[in-house]
mmCIF file of C-alpha atoms in Angstrom:
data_model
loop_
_atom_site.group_PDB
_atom_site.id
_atom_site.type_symbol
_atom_site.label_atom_id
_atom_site.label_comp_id
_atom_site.label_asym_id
_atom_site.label_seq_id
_atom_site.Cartn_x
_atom_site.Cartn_y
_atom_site.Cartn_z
ATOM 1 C CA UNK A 1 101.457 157.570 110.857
ATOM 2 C CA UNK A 2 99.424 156.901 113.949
ATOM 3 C CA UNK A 3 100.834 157.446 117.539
ATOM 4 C CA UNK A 4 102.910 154.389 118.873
ATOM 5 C CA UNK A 5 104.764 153.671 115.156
ATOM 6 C CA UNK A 6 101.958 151.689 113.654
ATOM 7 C CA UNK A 7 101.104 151.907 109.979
ATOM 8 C CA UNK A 8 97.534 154.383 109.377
ATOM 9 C CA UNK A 9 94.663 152.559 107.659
ATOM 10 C CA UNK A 10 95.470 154.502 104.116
ATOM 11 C CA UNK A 11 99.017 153.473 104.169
ATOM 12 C CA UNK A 12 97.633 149.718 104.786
ATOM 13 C CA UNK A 13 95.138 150.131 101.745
ATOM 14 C CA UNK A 14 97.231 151.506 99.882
ATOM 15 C CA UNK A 15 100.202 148.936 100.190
ATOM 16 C CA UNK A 16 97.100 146.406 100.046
ATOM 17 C CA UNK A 17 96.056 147.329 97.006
ATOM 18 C CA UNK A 18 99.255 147.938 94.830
ATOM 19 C CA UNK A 19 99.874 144.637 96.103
ATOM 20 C CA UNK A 20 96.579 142.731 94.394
ATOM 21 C CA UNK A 21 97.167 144.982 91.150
ATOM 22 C CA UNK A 22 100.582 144.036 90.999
ATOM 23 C CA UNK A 23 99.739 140.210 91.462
ATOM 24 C CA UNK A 24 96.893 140.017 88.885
ATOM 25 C CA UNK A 25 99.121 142.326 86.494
ATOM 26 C CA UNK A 26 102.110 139.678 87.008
ATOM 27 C CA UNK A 27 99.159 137.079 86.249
ATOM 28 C CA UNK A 28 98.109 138.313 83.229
ATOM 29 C CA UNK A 29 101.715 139.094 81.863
ATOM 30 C CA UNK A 30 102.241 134.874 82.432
ATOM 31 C CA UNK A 31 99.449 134.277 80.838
ATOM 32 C CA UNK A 32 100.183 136.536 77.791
ATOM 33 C CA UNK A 33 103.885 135.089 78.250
ATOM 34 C CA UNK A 34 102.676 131.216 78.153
ATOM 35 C CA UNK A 35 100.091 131.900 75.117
ATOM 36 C CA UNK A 36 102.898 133.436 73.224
ATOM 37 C CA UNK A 37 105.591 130.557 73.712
ATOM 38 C CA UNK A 38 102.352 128.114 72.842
ATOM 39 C CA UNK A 39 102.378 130.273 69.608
ATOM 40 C CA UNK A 40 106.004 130.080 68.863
ATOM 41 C CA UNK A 41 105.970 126.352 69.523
ATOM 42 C CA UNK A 42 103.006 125.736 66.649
ATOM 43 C CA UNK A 43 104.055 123.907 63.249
ATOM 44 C CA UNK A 44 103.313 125.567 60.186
ATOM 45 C CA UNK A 45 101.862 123.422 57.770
ATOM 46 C CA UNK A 46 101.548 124.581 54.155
ATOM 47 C CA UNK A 47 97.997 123.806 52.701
ATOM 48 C CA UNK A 48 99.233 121.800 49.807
ATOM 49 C CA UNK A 49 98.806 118.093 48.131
ATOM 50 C CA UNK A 50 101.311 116.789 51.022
ATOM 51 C CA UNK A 51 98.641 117.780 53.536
ATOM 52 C CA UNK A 52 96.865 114.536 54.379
ATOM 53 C CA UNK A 53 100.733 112.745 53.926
ATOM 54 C CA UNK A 54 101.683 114.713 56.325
ATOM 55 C CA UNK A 55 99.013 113.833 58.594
ATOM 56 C CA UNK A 56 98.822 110.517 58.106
ATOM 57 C CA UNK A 57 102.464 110.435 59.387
ATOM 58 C CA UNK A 58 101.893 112.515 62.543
ATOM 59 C CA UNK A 59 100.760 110.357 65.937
ATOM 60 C CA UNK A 60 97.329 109.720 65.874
ATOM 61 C CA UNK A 61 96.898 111.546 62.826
ATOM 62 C CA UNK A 62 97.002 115.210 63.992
ATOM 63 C CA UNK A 63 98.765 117.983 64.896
ATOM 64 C CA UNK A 64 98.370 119.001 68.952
ATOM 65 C CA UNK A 65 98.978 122.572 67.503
ATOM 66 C CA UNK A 66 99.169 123.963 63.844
ATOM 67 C CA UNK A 67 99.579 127.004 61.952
ATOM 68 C CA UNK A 68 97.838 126.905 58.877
ATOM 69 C CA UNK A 69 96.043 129.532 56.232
ATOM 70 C CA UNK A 70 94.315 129.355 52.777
ATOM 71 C CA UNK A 71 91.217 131.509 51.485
ATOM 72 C CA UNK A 72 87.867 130.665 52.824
ATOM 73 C CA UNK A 73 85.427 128.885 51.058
ATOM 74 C CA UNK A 74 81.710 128.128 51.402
ATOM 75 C CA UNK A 75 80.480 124.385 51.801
ATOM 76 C CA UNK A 76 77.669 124.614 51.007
ATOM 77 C CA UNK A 77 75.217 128.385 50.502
ATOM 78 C CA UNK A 78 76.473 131.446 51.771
ATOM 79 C CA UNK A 79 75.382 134.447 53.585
ATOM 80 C CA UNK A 80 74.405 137.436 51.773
ATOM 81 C CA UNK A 81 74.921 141.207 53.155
ATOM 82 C CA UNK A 82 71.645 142.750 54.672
ATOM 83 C CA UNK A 83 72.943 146.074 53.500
ATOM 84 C CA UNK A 84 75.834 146.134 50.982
ATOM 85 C CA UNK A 85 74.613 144.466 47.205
ATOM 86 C CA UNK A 86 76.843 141.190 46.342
ATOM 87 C CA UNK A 87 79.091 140.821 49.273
ATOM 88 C CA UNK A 88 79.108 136.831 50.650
ATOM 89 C CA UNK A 89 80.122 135.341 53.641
ATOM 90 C CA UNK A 90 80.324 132.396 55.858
ATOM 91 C CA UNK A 91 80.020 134.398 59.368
ATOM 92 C CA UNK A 92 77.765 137.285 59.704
ATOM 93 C CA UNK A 93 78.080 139.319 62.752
ATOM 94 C CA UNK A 94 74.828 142.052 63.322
ATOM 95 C CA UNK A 95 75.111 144.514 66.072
ATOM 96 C CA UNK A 96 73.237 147.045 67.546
ATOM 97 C CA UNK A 97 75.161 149.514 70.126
ATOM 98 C CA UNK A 98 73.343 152.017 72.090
ATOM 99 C CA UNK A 99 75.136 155.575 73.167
ATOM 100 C CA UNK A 100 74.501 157.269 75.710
ATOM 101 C CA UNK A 101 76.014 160.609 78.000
ATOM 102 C CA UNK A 102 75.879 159.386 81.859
ATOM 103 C CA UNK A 103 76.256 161.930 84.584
ATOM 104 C CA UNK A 104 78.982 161.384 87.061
ATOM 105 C CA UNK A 105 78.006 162.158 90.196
ATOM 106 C CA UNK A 106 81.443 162.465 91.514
ATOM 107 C CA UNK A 107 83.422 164.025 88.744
ATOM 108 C CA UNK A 108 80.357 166.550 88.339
ATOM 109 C CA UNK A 109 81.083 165.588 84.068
ATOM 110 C CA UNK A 110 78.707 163.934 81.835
ATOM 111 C CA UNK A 111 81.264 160.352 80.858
ATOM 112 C CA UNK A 112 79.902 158.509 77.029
ATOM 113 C CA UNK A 113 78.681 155.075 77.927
ATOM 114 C CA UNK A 114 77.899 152.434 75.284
ATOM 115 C CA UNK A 115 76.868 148.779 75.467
ATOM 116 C CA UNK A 116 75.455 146.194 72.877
ATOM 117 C CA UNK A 117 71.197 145.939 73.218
ATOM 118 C CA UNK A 118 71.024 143.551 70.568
ATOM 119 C CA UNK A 119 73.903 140.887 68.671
ATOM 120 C CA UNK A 120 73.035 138.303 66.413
ATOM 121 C CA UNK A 121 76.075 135.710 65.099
ATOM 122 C CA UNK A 122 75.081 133.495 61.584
ATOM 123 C CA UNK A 123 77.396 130.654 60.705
ATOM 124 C CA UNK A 124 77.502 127.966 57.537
ATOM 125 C CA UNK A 125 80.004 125.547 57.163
ATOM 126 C CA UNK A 126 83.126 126.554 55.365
ATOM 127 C CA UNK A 127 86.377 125.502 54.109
ATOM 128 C CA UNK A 128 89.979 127.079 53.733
ATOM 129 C CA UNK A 129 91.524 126.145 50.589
ATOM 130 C CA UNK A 130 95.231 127.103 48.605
ATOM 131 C CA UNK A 131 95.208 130.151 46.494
ATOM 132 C CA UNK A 132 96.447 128.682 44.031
ATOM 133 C CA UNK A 133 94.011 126.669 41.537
ATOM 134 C CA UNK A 134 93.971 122.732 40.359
ATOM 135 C CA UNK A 135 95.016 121.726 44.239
ATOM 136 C CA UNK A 136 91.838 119.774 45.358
ATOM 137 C CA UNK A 137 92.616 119.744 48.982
ATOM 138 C CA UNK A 138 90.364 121.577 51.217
ATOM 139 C CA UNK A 139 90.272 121.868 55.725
ATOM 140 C CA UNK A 140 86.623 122.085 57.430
ATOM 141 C CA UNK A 141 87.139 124.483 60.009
ATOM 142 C CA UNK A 142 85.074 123.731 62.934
ATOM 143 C CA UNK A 143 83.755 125.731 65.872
ATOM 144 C CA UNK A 144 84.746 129.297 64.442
ATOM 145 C CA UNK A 145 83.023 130.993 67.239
ATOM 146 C CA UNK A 146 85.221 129.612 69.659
ATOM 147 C CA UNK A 147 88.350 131.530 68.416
ATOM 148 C CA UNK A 148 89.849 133.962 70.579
ATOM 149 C CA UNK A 149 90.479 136.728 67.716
ATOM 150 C CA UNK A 150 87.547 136.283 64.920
ATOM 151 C CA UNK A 151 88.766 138.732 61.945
ATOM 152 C CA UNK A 152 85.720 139.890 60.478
ATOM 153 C CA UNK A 153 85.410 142.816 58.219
ATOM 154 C CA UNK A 154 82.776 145.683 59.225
ATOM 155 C CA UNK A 155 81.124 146.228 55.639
ATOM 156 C CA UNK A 156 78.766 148.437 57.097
ATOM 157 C CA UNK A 157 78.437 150.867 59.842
ATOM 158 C CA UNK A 158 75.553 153.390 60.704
ATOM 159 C CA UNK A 159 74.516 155.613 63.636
ATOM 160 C CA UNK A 160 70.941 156.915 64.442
ATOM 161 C CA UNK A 161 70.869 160.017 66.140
ATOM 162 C CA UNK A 162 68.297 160.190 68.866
ATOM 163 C CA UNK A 163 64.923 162.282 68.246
ATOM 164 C CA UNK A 164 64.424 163.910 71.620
ATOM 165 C CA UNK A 165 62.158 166.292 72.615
ATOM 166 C CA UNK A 166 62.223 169.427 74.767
ATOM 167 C CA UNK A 167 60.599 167.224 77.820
ATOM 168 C CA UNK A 168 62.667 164.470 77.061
ATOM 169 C CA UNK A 169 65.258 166.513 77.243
ATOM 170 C CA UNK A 170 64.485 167.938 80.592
ATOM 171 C CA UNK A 171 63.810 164.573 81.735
ATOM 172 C CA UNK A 172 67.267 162.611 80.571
ATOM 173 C CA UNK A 173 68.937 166.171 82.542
ATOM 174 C CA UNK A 174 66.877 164.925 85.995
ATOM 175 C CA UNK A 175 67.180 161.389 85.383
ATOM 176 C CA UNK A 176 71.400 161.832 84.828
ATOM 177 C CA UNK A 177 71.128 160.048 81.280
ATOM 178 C CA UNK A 178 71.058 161.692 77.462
ATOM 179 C CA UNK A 179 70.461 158.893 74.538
ATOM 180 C CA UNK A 180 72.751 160.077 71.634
ATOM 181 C CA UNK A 181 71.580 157.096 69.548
ATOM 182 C CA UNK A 182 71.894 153.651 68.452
ATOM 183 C CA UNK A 183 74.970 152.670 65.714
ATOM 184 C CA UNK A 184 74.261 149.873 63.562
ATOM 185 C CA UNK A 185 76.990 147.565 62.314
ATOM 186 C CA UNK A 186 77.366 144.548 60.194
ATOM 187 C CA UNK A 187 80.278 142.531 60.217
ATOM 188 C CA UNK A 188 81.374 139.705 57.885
ATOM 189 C CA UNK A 189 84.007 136.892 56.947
ATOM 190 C CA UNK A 190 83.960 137.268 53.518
ATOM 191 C CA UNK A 191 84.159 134.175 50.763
ATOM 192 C CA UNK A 192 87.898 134.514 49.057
ATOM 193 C CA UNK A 193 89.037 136.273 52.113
ATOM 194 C CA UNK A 194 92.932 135.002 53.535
ATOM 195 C CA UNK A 195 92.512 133.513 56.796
ATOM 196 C CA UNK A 196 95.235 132.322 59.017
ATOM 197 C CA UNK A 197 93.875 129.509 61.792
ATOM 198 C CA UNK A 198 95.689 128.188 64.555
ATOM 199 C CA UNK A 199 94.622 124.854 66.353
ATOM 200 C CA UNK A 200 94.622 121.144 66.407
ATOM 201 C CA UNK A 201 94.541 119.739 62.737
ATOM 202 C CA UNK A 202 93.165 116.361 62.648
ATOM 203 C CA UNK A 203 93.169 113.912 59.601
ATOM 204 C CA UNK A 204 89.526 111.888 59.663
ATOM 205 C CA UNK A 205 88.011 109.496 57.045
ATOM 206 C CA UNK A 206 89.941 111.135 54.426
ATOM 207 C CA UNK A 207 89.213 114.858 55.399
ATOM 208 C CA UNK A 208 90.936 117.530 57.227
ATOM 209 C CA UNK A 209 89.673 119.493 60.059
ATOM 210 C CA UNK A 210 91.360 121.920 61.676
ATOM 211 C CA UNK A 211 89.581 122.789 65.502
ATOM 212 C CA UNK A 212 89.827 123.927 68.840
ATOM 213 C CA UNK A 213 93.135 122.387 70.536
ATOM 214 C CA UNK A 214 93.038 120.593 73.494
ATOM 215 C CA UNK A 215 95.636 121.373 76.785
ATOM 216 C CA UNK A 216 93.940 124.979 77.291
ATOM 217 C CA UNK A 217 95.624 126.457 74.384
ATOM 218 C CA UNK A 218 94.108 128.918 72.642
ATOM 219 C CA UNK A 219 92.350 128.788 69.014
ATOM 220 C CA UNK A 220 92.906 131.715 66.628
ATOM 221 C CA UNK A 221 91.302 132.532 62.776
ATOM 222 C CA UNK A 222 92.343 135.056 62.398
ATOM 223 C CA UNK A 223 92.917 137.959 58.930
ATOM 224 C CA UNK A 224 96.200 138.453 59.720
ATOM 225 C CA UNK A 225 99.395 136.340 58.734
ATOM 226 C CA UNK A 226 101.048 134.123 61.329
ATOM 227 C CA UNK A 227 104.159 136.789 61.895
ATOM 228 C CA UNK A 228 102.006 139.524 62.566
ATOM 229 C CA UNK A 229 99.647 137.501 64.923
ATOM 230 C CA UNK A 230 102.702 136.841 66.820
ATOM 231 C CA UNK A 231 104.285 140.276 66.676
ATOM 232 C CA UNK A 232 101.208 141.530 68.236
ATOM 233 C CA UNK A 233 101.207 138.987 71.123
ATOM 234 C CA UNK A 234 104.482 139.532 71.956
ATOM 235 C CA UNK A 235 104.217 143.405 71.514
ATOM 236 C CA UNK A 236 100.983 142.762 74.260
ATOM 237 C CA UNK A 237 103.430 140.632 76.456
ATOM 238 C CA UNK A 238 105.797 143.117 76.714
ATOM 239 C CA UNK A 239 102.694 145.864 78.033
ATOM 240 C CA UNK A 240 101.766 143.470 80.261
ATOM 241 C CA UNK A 241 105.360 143.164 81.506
ATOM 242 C CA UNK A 242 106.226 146.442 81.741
ATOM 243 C CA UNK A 243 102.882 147.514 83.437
ATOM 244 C CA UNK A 244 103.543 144.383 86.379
ATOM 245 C CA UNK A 245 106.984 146.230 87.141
ATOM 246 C CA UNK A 246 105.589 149.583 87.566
ATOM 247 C CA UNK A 247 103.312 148.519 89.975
ATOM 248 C CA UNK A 248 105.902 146.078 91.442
ATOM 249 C CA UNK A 249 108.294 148.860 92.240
ATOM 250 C CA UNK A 250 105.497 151.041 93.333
ATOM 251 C CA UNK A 251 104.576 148.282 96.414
ATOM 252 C CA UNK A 252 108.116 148.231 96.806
ATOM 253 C CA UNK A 253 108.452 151.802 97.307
ATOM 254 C CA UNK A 254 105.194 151.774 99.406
ATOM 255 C CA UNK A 255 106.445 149.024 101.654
ATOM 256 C CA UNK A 256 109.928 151.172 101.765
ATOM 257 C CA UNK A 257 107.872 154.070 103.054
ATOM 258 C CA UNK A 258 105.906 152.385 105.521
ATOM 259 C CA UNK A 259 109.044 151.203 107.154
ATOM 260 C CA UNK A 260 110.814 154.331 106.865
ATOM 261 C CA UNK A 261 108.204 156.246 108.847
ATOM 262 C CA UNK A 262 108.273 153.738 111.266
ATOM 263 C CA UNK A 263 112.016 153.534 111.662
ATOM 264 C CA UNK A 264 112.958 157.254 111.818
ATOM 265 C CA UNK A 265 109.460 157.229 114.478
ATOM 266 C CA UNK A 266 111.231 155.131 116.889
ATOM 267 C CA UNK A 267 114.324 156.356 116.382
ATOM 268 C CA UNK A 268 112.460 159.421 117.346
ATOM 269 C CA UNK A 269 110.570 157.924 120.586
ATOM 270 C CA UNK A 270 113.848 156.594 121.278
ATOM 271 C CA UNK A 271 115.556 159.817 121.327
ATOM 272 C CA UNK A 272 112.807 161.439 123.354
ATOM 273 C CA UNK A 273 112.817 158.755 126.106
ATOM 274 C CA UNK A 274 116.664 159.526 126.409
ATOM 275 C CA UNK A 275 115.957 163.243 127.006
ATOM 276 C CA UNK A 276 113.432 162.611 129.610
ATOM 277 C CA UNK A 277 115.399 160.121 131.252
ATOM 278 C CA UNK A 278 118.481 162.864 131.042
ATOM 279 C CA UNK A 279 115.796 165.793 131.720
ATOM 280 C CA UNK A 280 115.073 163.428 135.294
ATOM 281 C CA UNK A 281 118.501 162.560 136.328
ATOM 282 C CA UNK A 282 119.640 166.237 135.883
ATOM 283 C CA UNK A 283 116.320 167.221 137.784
ATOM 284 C CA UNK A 284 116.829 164.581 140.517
ATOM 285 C CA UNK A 285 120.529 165.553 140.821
ATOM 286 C CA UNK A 286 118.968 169.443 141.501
ATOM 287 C CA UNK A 287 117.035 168.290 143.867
ATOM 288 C CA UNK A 288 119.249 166.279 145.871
ATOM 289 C CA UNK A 289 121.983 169.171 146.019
ATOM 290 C CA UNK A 290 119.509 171.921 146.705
ATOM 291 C CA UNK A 291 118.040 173.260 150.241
ATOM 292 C CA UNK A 292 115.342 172.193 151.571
ATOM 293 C CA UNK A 293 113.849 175.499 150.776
ATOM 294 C CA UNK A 294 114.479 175.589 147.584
ATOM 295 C CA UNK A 295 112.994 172.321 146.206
ATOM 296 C CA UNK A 296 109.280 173.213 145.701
ATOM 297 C CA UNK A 297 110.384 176.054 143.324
ATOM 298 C CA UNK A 298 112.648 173.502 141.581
ATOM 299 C CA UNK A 299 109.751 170.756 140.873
ATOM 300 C CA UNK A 300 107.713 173.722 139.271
ATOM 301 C CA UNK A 301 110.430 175.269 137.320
ATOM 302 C CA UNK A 302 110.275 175.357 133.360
ATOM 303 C CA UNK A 303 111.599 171.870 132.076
ATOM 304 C CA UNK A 304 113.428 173.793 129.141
ATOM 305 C CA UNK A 305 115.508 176.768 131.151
ATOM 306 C CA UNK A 306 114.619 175.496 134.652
ATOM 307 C CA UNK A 307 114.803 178.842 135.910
ATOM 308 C CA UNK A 308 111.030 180.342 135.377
ATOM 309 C CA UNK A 309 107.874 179.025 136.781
ATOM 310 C CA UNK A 310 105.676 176.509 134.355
ATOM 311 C CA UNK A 311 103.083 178.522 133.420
ATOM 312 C CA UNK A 312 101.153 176.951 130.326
ATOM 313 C CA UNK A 313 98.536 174.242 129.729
ATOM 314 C CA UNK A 314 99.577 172.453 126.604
ATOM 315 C CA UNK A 315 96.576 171.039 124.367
ATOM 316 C CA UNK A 316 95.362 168.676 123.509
ATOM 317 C CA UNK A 317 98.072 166.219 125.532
ATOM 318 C CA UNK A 318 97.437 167.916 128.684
ATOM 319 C CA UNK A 319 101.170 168.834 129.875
ATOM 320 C CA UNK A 320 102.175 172.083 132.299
ATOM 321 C CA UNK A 321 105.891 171.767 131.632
ATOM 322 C CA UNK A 322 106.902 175.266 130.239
ATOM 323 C CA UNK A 323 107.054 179.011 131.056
ATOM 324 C CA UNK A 324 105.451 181.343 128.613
ATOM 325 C CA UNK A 325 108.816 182.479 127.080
ATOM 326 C CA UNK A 326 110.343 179.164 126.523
ATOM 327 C CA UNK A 327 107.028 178.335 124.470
ATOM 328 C CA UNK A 328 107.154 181.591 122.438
ATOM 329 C CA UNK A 329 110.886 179.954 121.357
ATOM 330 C CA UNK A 330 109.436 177.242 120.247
ATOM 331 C CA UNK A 331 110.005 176.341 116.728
ATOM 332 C CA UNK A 332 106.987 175.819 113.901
ATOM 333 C CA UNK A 333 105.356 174.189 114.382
ATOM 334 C CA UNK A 334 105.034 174.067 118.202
ATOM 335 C CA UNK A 335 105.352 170.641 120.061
ATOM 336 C CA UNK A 336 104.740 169.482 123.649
ATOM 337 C CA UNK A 337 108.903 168.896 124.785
ATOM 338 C CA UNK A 338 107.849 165.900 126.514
ATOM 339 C CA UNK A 339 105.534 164.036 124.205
ATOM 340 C CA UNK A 340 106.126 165.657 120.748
ATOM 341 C CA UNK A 341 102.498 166.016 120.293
ATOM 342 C CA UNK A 342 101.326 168.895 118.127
ATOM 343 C CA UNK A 343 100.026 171.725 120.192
ATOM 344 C CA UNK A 344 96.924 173.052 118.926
ATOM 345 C CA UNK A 345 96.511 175.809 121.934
ATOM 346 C CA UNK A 346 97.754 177.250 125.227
ATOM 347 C CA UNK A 347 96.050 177.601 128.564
ATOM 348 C CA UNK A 348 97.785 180.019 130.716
ATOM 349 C CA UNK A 349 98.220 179.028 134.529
ATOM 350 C CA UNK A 350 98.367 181.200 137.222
ATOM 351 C CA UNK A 351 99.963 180.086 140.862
ATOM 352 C CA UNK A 352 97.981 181.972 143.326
#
């Protein structure tokens, strides 16, 4: 605490700041919360012959938010595997991720750093259809890259070590970064492969789309069923909740201790303004009772035994309000009797 009560600058940052992180934790946690109830409220609809019924029935021929999933199936050609023989897909996914050992300049530790140098998306139409053969029914699905969770299989992964030599080496050591290498991955949404998408299904012209839904809420295709795609939402939601009252109750408990301090501090300035005014009347009554003679010795006498001289210089505050013995009985750590400051050291003063 700072002198007159106030709250020090760290105390201020640090109730600032547990305040933000609790408000954009308790932000996120909503967020998670609402997407969650959005994915409880979605109708499953069973990819069957009663499909475009169904439809047809609904207001203006869609469904705001649906839960449907078949197996994938190519429009049109496919997209073969750059490195793995016979393997087909509608999305291809090529990444190239660079490693890399940066040196922390405060932590005095070299920390691995990655990022992505090069990523490449392919796309061709595609359908999801019923497992189950002789049902000619069939759902475009539209704008696949704009799904939140895009389950694509990696079908092949490979990392190239760095060739450095002994003055590259030397050089990545000044410069504070070592390549490690570069790891090459393909990733794919294979044809046949179960797919679970969540959006707006829409019955046009005789065909089924399913697409991005409108209102903000969020589209999904995603490998996993519908139950587990909800399990792990909620399982996040519950993170997120937990994490926005730990930092809740640690801003309370800041704000607790800010107030404490300042509290028991002027309790404590309170208390000390009572023993001066005391510490006056007595010395006031002394003087008033006492000869004439006697009151020069009594306005330099000792303010804790009032019976030796004062003969110290208190630092840093500057007082001359004790004898010598009275400050060696003191207790640690020594402070001024008037102001409470800390006394860092002792002048002696001499009366000539």
């Amino acid at each position: 605490m700072e002198s007159g009560g106030r709250p020090s600058l760290c105390q201020f940052i640090l109730l600032g700041t547990t305040s933000v992180v609790t408000a954009a934790l308790y932000s996120v946690y909503r967020q998670k919360a609402r997407v969650s109830q959005e994915l409880k409220g979605a109708k499953k609809v069973h990819l069957g012959e009663d499909l475009k019924s169904i439809l047809s029935e609904a207001p203006g021929k869609c469904v705001p938010y649906a839960v449907i999933e078949g197996a994938v199936r190519s429009v049109k050609e496919t997209l073969n595997s750059q490195f793995v023989e016979n393997c087909k897909g509608v999305i291809q996914r090529l990444t190239l991720q660079e490693h890399k050992m940066v040196w922390n300049r405060t932590t005095h530790l070299w920390n691995d750093c990655s990022k992505i140098i090069h990523q490449r998306t392919n796309t061709v139409p595609f359908d999801l259809v019923p497992h189950e053969d002789g049902v000619d029914v069939a759902v475009r699905v539209l704008k696949p890259l704009d799904s939140v969770d895009l389950g694509l299989e990696t079908v092949y992964e490979k990392f190239h070590p760095s060739i450095q030599s002994f003055t590259d080496v030397i050089g990545h050591y000044i410069s504070g970064e070592r390549p490690k290498g570069i790891q090459e991955t393909e990733e794919m949404l294979k044809v046949g492969a179960t797919l679970t998408g969540v959006g707006e299904l829409v019955l046009d012209n005789n065909s089924v789309r399913l697409q991005p839904p409108k209102q903000g809420m969020q589209y999904y295709l995603n490998s996993q069923d519908f139950d587990s795609l909800l399990q792990r939402q909620e399982s996040s939601v519950r993170l997120w909740k937990v994490l926005a009252l730990v930092f809740g109750f640690a801003t309370c408990a800041t704000l607790f201790f800010i107030l404490r301090k300042q509290y028991l501090q002027r309790q404590e300035r309170l208390r000390l303004k009572q023993m001066q005014e005391e510490f006056q009347e007595h010395e006031a009554q002394l003087l008033s009772r006492a000869k004439p003679e006697d009151r020069e010795s009594l306005k330099s006498a000792c303010v804790v035994c009032l019976s030796s001289f004062k003969s110290c210089v208190f630092l840093e505050c500057g007082h001359v309000c004790s004898c010598t013995e009275c400050y060696r009985a003191l207790p640690e750590p020594k402070k001024c009797p008037i102001c409470r400051q800390a006394i860092t050291r002792v002048i002696p003063l001499y009366n000539s």
